[in-house]
PDB file of C-alpha atoms in Angstrom:
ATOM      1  CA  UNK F 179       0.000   0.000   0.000  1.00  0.00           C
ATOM      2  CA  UNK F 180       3.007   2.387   0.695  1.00  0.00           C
ATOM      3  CA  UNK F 181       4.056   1.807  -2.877  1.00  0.00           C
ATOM      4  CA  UNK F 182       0.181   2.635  -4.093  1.00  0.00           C
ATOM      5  CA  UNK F 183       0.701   5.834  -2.126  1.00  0.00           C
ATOM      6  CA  UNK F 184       4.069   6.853  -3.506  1.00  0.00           C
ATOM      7  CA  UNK F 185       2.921   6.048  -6.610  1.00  0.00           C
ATOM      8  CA  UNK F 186      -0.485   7.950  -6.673  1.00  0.00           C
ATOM      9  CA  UNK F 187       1.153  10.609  -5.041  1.00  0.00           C
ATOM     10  CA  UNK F 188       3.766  11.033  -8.027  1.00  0.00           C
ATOM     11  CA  UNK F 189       1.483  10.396 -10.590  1.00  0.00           C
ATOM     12  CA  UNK F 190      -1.069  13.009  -9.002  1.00  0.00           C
ATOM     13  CA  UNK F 191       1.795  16.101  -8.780  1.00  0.00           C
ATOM     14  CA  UNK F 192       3.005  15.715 -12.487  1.00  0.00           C
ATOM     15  CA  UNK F 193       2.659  19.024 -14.904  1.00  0.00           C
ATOM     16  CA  UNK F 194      -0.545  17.297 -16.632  1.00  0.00           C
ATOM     17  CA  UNK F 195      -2.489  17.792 -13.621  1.00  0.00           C
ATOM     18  CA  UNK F 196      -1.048  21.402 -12.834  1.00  0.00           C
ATOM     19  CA  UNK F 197      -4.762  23.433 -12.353  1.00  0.00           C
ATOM     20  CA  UNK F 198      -6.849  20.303 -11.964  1.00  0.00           C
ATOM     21  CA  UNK F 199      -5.760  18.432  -8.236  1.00  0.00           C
ATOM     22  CA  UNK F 200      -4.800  21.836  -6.003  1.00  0.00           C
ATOM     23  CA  UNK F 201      -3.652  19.398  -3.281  1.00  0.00           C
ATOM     24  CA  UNK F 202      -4.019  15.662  -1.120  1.00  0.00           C
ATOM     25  CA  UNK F 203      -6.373  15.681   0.881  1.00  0.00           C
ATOM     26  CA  UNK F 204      -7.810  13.738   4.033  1.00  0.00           C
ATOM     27  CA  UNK F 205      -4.335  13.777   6.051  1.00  0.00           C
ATOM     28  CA  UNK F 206      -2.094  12.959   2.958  1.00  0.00           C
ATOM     29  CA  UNK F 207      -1.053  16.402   2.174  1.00  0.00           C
ATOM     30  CA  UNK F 208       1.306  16.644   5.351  1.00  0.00           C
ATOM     31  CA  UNK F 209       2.558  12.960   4.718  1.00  0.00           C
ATOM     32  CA  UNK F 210       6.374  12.701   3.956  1.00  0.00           C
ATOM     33  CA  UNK F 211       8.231   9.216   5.441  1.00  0.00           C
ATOM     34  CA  UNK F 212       6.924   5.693   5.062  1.00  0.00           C
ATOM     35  CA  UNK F 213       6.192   5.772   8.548  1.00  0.00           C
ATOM     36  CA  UNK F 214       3.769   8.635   7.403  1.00  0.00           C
ATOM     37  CA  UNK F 215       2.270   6.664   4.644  1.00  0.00           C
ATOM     38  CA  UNK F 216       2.062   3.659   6.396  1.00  0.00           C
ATOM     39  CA  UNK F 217      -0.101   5.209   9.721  1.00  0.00           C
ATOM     40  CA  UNK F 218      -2.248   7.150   6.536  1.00  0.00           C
ATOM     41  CA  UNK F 219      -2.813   3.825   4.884  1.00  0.00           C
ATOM     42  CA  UNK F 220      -3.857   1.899   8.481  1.00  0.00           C
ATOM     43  CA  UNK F 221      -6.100   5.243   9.360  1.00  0.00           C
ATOM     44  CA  UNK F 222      -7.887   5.557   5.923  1.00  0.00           C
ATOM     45  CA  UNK F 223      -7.970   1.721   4.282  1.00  0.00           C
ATOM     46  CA  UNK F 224     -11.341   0.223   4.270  1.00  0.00           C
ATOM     47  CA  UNK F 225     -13.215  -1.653   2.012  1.00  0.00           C
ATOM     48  CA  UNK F 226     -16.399  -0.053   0.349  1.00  0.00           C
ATOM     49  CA  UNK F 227     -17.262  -1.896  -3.009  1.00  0.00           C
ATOM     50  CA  UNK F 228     -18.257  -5.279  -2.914  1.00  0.00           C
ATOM     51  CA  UNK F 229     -15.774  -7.704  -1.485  1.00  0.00           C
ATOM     52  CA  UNK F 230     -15.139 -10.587  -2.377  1.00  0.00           C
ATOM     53  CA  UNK F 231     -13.385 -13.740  -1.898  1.00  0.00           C
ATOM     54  CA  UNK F 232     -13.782 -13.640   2.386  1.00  0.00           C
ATOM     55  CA  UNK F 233     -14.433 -17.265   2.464  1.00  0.00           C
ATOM     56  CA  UNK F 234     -12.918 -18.535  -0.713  1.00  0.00           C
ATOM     57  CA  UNK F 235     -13.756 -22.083  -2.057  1.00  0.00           C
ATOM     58  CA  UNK F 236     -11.326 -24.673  -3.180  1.00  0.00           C
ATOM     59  CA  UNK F 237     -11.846 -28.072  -4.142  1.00  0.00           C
ATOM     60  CA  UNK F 238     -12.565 -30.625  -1.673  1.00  0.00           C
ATOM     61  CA  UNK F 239     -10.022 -32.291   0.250  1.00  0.00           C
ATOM     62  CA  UNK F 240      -7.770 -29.108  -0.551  1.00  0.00           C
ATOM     63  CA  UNK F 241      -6.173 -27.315   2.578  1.00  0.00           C
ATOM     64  CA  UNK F 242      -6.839 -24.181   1.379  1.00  0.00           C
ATOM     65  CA  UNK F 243     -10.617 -22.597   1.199  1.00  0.00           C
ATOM     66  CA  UNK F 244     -12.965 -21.879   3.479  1.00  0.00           C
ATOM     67  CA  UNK F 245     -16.070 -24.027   1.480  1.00  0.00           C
ATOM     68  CA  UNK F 246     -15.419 -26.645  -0.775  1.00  0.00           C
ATOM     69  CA  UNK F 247     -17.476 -27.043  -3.998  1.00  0.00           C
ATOM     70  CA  UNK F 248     -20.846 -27.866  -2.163  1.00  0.00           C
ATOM     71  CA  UNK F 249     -20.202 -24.717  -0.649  1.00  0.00           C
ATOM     72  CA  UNK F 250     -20.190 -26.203   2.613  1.00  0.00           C
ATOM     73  CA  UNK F 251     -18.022 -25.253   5.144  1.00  0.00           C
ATOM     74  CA  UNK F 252     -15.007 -27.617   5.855  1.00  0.00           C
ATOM     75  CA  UNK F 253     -14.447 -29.096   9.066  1.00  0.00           C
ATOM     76  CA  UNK F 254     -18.021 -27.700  10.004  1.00  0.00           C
ATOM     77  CA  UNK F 255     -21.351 -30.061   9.645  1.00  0.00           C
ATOM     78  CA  UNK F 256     -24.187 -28.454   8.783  1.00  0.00           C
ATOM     79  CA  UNK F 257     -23.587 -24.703   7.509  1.00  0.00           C
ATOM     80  CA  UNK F 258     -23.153 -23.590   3.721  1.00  0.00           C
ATOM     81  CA  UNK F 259     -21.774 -20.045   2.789  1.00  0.00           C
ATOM     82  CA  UNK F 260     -24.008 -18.853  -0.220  1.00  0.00           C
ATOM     83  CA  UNK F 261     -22.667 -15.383  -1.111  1.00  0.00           C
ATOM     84  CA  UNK F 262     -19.829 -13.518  -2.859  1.00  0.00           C
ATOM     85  CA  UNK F 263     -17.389 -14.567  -0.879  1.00  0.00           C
ATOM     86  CA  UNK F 264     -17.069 -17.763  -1.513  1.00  0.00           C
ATOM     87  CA  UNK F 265     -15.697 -16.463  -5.174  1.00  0.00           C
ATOM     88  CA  UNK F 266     -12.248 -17.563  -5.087  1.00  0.00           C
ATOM     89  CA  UNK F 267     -11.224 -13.852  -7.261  1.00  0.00           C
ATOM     90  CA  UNK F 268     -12.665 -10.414  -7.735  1.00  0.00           C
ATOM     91  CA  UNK F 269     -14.775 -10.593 -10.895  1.00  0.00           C
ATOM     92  CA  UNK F 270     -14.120  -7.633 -13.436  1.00  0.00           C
ATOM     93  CA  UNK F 271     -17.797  -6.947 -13.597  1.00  0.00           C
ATOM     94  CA  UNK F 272     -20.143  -5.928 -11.061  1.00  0.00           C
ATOM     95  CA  UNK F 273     -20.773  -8.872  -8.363  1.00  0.00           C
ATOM     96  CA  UNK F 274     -24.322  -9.283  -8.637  1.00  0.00           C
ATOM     97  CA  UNK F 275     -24.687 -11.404 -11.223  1.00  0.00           C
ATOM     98  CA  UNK F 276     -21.931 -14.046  -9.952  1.00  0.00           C
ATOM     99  CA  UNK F 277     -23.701 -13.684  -6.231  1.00  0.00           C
ATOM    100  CA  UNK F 278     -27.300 -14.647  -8.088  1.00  0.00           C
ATOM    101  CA  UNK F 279     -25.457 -18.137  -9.813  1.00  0.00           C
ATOM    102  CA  UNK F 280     -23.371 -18.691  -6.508  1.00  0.00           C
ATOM    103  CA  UNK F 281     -27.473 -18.906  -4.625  1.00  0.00           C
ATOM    104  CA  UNK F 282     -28.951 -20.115  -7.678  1.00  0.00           C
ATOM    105  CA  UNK F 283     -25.951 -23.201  -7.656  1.00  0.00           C
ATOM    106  CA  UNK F 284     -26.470 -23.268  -3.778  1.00  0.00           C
ATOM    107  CA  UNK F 285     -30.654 -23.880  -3.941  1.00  0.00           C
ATOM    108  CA  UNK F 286     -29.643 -26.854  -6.639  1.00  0.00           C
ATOM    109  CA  UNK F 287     -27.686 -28.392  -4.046  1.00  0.00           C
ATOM    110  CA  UNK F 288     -29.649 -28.023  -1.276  1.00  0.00           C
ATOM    111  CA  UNK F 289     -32.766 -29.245  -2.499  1.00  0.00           C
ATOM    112  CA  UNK F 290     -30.777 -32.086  -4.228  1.00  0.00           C
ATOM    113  CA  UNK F 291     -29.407 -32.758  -0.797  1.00  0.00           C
ATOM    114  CA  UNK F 292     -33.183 -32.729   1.008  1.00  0.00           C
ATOM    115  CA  UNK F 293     -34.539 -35.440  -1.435  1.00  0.00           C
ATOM    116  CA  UNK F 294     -31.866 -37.806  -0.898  1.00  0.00           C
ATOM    117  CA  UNK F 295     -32.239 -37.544   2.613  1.00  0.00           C
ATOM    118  CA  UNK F 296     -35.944 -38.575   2.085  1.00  0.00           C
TER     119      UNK F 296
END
């Protein structure tokens, strides 16, 4: 993130932008040493879009991943995760339409799971 600064910072202060971004703002215009940067990035970070990827599935059997294929939960009985954040990656389009297949893959499963248990 320091480099993301640095690099935003340099970008922002070249002649192209002379008349067009007066100054940082938010705490960044007094911001100098990495020490600086680093306390701005752990002040201002958060996440506002639409993460992603929070309980990332993997195949079954793998170490890695929260939920395996089924979506369930591994090492857990009984709880699926059926959202966005079981997408292992950030999609490059807007996350709605992979969080409607994610819950439309999830309702196949869990009504395919209820009739064998009849």
């Amino acid at each position: 993130m320091r480099a993301a600064v640095k690099s935003t910072l340099k970008f922002l202060t070249a002649p192209s932008w002379a008349g067009y971004v007066i100054s940082p703002v938010n705490g960044l215009e007094n911001v100098t040493t990495d020490a600086e940067i680093d306390a701005y990035v752990q002040k201002n970070t958060q996440t506002i879009f639409h993460p992603v990827g929070t309980a990332g599935m993997s195949p079954k059997g793998a170490k890695n991943g929260v939920v395996d294929p089924d979506l369930k939960v591994k090492k857990v009985a009984g709880i699926r995760v059926v959202d966005a954040s079981v997408l292992p990656f950030v999609p490059s389009g807007h996350t709605q339409a992979p969080a409607y297949v994610v819950a439309e893959r999830a309702s196949d499963l869990i009504k395919a799971a209820y009739h064998r248990a009849d």
